[in-house]
GROMACS .gro file of C-alpha atoms in nm:
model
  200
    1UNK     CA    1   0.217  -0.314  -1.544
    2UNK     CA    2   0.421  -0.599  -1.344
    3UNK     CA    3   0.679  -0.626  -1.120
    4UNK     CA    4   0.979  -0.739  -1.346
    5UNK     CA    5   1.098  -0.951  -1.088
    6UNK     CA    6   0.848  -1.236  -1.097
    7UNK     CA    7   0.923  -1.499  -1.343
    8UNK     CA    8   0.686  -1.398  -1.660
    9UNK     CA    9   0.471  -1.733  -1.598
   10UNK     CA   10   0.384  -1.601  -1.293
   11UNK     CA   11   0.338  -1.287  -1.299
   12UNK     CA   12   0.027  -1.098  -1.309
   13UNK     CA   13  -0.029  -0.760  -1.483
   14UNK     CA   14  -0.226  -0.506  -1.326
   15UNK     CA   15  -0.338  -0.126  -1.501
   16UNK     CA   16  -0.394   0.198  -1.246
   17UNK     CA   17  -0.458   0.539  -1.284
   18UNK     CA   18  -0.322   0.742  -0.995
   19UNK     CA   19  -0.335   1.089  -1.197
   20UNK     CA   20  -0.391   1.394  -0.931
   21UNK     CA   21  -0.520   1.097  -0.735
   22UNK     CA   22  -0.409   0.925  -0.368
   23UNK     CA   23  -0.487   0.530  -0.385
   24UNK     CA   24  -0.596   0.337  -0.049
   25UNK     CA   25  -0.518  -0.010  -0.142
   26UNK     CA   26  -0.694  -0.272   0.090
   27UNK     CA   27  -0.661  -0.667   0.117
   28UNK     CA   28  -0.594  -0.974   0.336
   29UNK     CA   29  -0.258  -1.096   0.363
   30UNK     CA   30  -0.035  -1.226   0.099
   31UNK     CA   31  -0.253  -1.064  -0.142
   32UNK     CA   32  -0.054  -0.845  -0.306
   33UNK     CA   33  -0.066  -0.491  -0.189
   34UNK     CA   34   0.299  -0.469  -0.155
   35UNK     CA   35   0.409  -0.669  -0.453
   36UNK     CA   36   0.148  -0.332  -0.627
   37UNK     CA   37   0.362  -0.073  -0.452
   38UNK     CA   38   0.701  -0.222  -0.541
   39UNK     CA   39   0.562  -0.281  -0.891
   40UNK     CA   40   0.485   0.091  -0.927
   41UNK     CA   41   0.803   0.270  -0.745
   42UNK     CA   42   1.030   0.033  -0.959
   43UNK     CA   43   0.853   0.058  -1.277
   44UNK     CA   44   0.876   0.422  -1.252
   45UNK     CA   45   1.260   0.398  -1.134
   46UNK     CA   46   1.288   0.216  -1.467
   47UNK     CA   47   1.139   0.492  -1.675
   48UNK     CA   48   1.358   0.784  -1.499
   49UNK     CA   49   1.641   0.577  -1.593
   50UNK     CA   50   1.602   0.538  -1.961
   51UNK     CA   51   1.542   0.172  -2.010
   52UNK     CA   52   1.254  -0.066  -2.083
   53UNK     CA   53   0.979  -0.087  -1.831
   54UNK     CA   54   0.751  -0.392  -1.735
   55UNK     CA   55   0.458  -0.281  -1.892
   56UNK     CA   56   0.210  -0.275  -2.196
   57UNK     CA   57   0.181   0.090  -2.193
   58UNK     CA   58   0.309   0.349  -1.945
   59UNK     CA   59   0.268   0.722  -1.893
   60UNK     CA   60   0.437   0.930  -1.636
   61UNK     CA   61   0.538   1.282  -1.550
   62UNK     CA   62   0.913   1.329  -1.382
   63UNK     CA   63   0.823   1.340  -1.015
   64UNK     CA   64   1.027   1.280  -0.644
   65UNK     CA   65   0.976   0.901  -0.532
   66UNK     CA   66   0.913   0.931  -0.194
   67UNK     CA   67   0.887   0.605   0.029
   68UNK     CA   68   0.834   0.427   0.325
   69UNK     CA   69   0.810  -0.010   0.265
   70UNK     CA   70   1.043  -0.158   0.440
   71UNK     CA   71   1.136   0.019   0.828
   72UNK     CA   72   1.339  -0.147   1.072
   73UNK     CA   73   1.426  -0.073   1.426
   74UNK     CA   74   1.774   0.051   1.547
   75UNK     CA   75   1.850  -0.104   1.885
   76UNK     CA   76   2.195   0.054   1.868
   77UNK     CA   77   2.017   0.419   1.850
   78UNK     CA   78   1.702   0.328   2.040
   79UNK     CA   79   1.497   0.333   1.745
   80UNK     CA   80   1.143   0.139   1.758
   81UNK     CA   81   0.988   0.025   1.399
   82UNK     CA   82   0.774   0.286   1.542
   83UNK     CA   83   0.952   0.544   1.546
   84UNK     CA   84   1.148   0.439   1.270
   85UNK     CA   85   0.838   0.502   1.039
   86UNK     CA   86   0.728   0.831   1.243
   87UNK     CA   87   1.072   0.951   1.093
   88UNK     CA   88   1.013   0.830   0.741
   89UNK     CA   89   0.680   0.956   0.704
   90UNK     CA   90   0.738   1.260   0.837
   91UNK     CA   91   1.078   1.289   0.598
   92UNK     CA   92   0.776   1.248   0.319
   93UNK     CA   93   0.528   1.505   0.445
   94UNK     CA   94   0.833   1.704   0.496
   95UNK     CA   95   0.870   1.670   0.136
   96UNK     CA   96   0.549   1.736  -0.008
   97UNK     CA   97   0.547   2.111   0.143
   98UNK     CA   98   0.863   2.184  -0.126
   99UNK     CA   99   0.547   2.201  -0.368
  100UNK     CA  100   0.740   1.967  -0.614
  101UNK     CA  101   0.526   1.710  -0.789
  102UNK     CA  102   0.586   1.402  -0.598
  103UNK     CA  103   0.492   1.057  -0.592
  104UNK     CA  104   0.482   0.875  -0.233
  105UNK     CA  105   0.454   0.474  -0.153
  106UNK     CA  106   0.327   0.415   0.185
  107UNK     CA  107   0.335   0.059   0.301
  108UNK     CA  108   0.108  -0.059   0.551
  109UNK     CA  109   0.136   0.214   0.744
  110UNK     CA  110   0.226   0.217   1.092
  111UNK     CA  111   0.192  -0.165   1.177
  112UNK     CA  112   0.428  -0.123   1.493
  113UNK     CA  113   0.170   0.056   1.700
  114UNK     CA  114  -0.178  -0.054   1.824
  115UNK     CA  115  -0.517  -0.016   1.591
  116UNK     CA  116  -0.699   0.308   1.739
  117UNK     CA  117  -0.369   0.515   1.683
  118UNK     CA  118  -0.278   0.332   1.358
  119UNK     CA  119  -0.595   0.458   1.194
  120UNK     CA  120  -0.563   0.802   1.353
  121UNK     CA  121  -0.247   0.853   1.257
  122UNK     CA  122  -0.275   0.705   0.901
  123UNK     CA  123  -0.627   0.923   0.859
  124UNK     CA  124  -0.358   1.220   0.978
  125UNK     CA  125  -0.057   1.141   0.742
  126UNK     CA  126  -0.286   1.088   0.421
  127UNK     CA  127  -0.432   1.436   0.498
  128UNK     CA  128  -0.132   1.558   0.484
  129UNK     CA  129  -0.027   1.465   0.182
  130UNK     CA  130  -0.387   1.562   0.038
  131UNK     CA  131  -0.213   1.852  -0.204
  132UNK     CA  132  -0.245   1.899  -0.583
  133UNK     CA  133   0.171   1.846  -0.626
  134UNK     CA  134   0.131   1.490  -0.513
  135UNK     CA  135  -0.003   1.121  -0.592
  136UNK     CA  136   0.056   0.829  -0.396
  137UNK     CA  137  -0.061   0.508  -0.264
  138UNK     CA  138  -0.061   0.397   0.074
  139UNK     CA  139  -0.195  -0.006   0.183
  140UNK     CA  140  -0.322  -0.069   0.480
  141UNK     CA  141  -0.541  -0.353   0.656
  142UNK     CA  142  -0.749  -0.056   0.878
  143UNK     CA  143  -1.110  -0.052   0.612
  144UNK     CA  144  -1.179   0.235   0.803
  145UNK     CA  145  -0.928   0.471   0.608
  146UNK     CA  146  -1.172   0.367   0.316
  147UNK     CA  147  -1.430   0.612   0.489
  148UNK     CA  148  -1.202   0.898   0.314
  149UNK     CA  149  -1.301   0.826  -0.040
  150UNK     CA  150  -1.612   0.950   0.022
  151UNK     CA  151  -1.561   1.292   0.194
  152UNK     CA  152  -1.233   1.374  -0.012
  153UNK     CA  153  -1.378   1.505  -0.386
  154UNK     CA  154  -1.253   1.232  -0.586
  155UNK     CA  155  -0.891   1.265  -0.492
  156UNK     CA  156  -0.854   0.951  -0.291
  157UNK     CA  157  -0.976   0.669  -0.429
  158UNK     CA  158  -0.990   0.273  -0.280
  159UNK     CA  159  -0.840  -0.073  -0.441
  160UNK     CA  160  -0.831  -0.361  -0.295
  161UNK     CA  161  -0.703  -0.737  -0.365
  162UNK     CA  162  -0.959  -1.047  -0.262
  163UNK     CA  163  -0.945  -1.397  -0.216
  164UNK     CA  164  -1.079  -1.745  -0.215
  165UNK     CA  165  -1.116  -2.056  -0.062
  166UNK     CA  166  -1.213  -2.390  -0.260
  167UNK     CA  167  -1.115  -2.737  -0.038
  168UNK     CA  168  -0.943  -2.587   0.204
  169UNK     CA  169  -0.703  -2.409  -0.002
  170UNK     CA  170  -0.652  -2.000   0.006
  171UNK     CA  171  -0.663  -1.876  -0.371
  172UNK     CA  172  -0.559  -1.535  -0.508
  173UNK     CA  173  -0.584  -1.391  -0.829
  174UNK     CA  174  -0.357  -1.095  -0.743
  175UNK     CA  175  -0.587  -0.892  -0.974
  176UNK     CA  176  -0.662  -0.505  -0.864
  177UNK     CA  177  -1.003  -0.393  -0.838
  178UNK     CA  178  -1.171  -0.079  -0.728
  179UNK     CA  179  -1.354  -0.070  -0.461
  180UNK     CA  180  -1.263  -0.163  -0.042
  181UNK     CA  181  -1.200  -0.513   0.050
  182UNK     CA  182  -1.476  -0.711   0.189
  183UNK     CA  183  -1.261  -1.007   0.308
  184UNK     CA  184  -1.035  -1.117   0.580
  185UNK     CA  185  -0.802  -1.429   0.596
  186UNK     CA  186  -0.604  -1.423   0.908
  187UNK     CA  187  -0.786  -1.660   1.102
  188UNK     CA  188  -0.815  -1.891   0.821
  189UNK     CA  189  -0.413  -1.865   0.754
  190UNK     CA  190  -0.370  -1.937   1.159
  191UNK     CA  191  -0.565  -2.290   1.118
  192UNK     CA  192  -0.366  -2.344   0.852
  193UNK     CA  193  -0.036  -2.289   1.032
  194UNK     CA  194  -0.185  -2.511   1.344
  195UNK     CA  195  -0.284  -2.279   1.588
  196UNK     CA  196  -0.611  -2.333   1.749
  197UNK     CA  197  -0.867  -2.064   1.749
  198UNK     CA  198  -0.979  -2.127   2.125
  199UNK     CA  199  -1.179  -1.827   2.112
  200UNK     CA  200  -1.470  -1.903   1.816
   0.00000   0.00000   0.00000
């Protein structure tokens, strides 16, 4: 599957399986965890609609699209990105207790607040949504979400996207693989902006 939107020479194909199955997908930045979630919710907009998807092959039942990618504040109501999300995700929990199959794409979950509640909450949110009726995939940079894999029966499962660095140069592949991501780039991507690390 690809995101149809990429020019062909570019693109880069990835195959998942997220039957009866919640995905964590983990990764430094720009590595495509987002560019994954678009690629699935319109790929599967696509198929509802009748017409040619961006894929090899493609199986899918008929199930709600539930999302939260891109929040934004609302000065005018006195809206945070915050709380913008708070009220998105809990529109999709909402959701998922209508016991219709349902599909939800969570990106990087509550960014707008600091780490200890980000994780909390985003430990919270996926429990949630832990019922047979739904699927989903939710990225995040927190590895500790990762921890759920093992406790949950099978039912959430991690991906991640790597990189790497030959002379000086950040590399990726945008290739999915199973597993949580080992690797971190955000220090590297400040020296390459020009800020000094003062603090290494």
């Amino acid at each position: 599957m690809g995101h149809p939107l990429i020019n062909e020479n570019k693109r880069v194909r990835n195959s998942i399986n997220i039957d009866n199955k919640i995905c964590i997908v983990t990764g430094s930045n720009m590595s495509g965890k987002t560019t994954l979630l678009r690629t699935v919710g319109i790929n599967l907009l696509l198929a509802y609609a009748g017409t040619a998807v961006c894929a090899k092959k493609m199986t899918c039942s008929v199930m709600d699209i539930c999302t939260s990618m891109r929040v934004v504040d609302d000065l005018s109501e006195g809206i945070s990105t915050f709380y913008a999300e708070l009220l998105r995700i809990k529109m999709i929990i909402d959701h998922s207790r209508k016991k219709k199959p349902m599909i939800f794409l969570i990106d990087e979950v509550f960014r707008g607040t600091n780490s200890l509640d980000r994780v909390t909450g985003a430990r919270n949110v996926l429990l949630n949504l832990d019922k047979d009726w739904v699927i989903g995939m939710i990225s995040t940079h927190d590895f500790e979400l990762c921890n759920l894999e093992k406790s949950r029966g099978g039912r959430i499962v991690n991906y991640h996207f790597i990189e790497t660095y030959t002379n000086n140069e950040i590399k990726f592949d945008y290739v999915l693989r199973r597993g949580q991501c080992k690797t971190r780039n955000a220090k590297y991507l400040m020296k390459m902006v020009g800020i000094e690390l003062l603090d290494e």
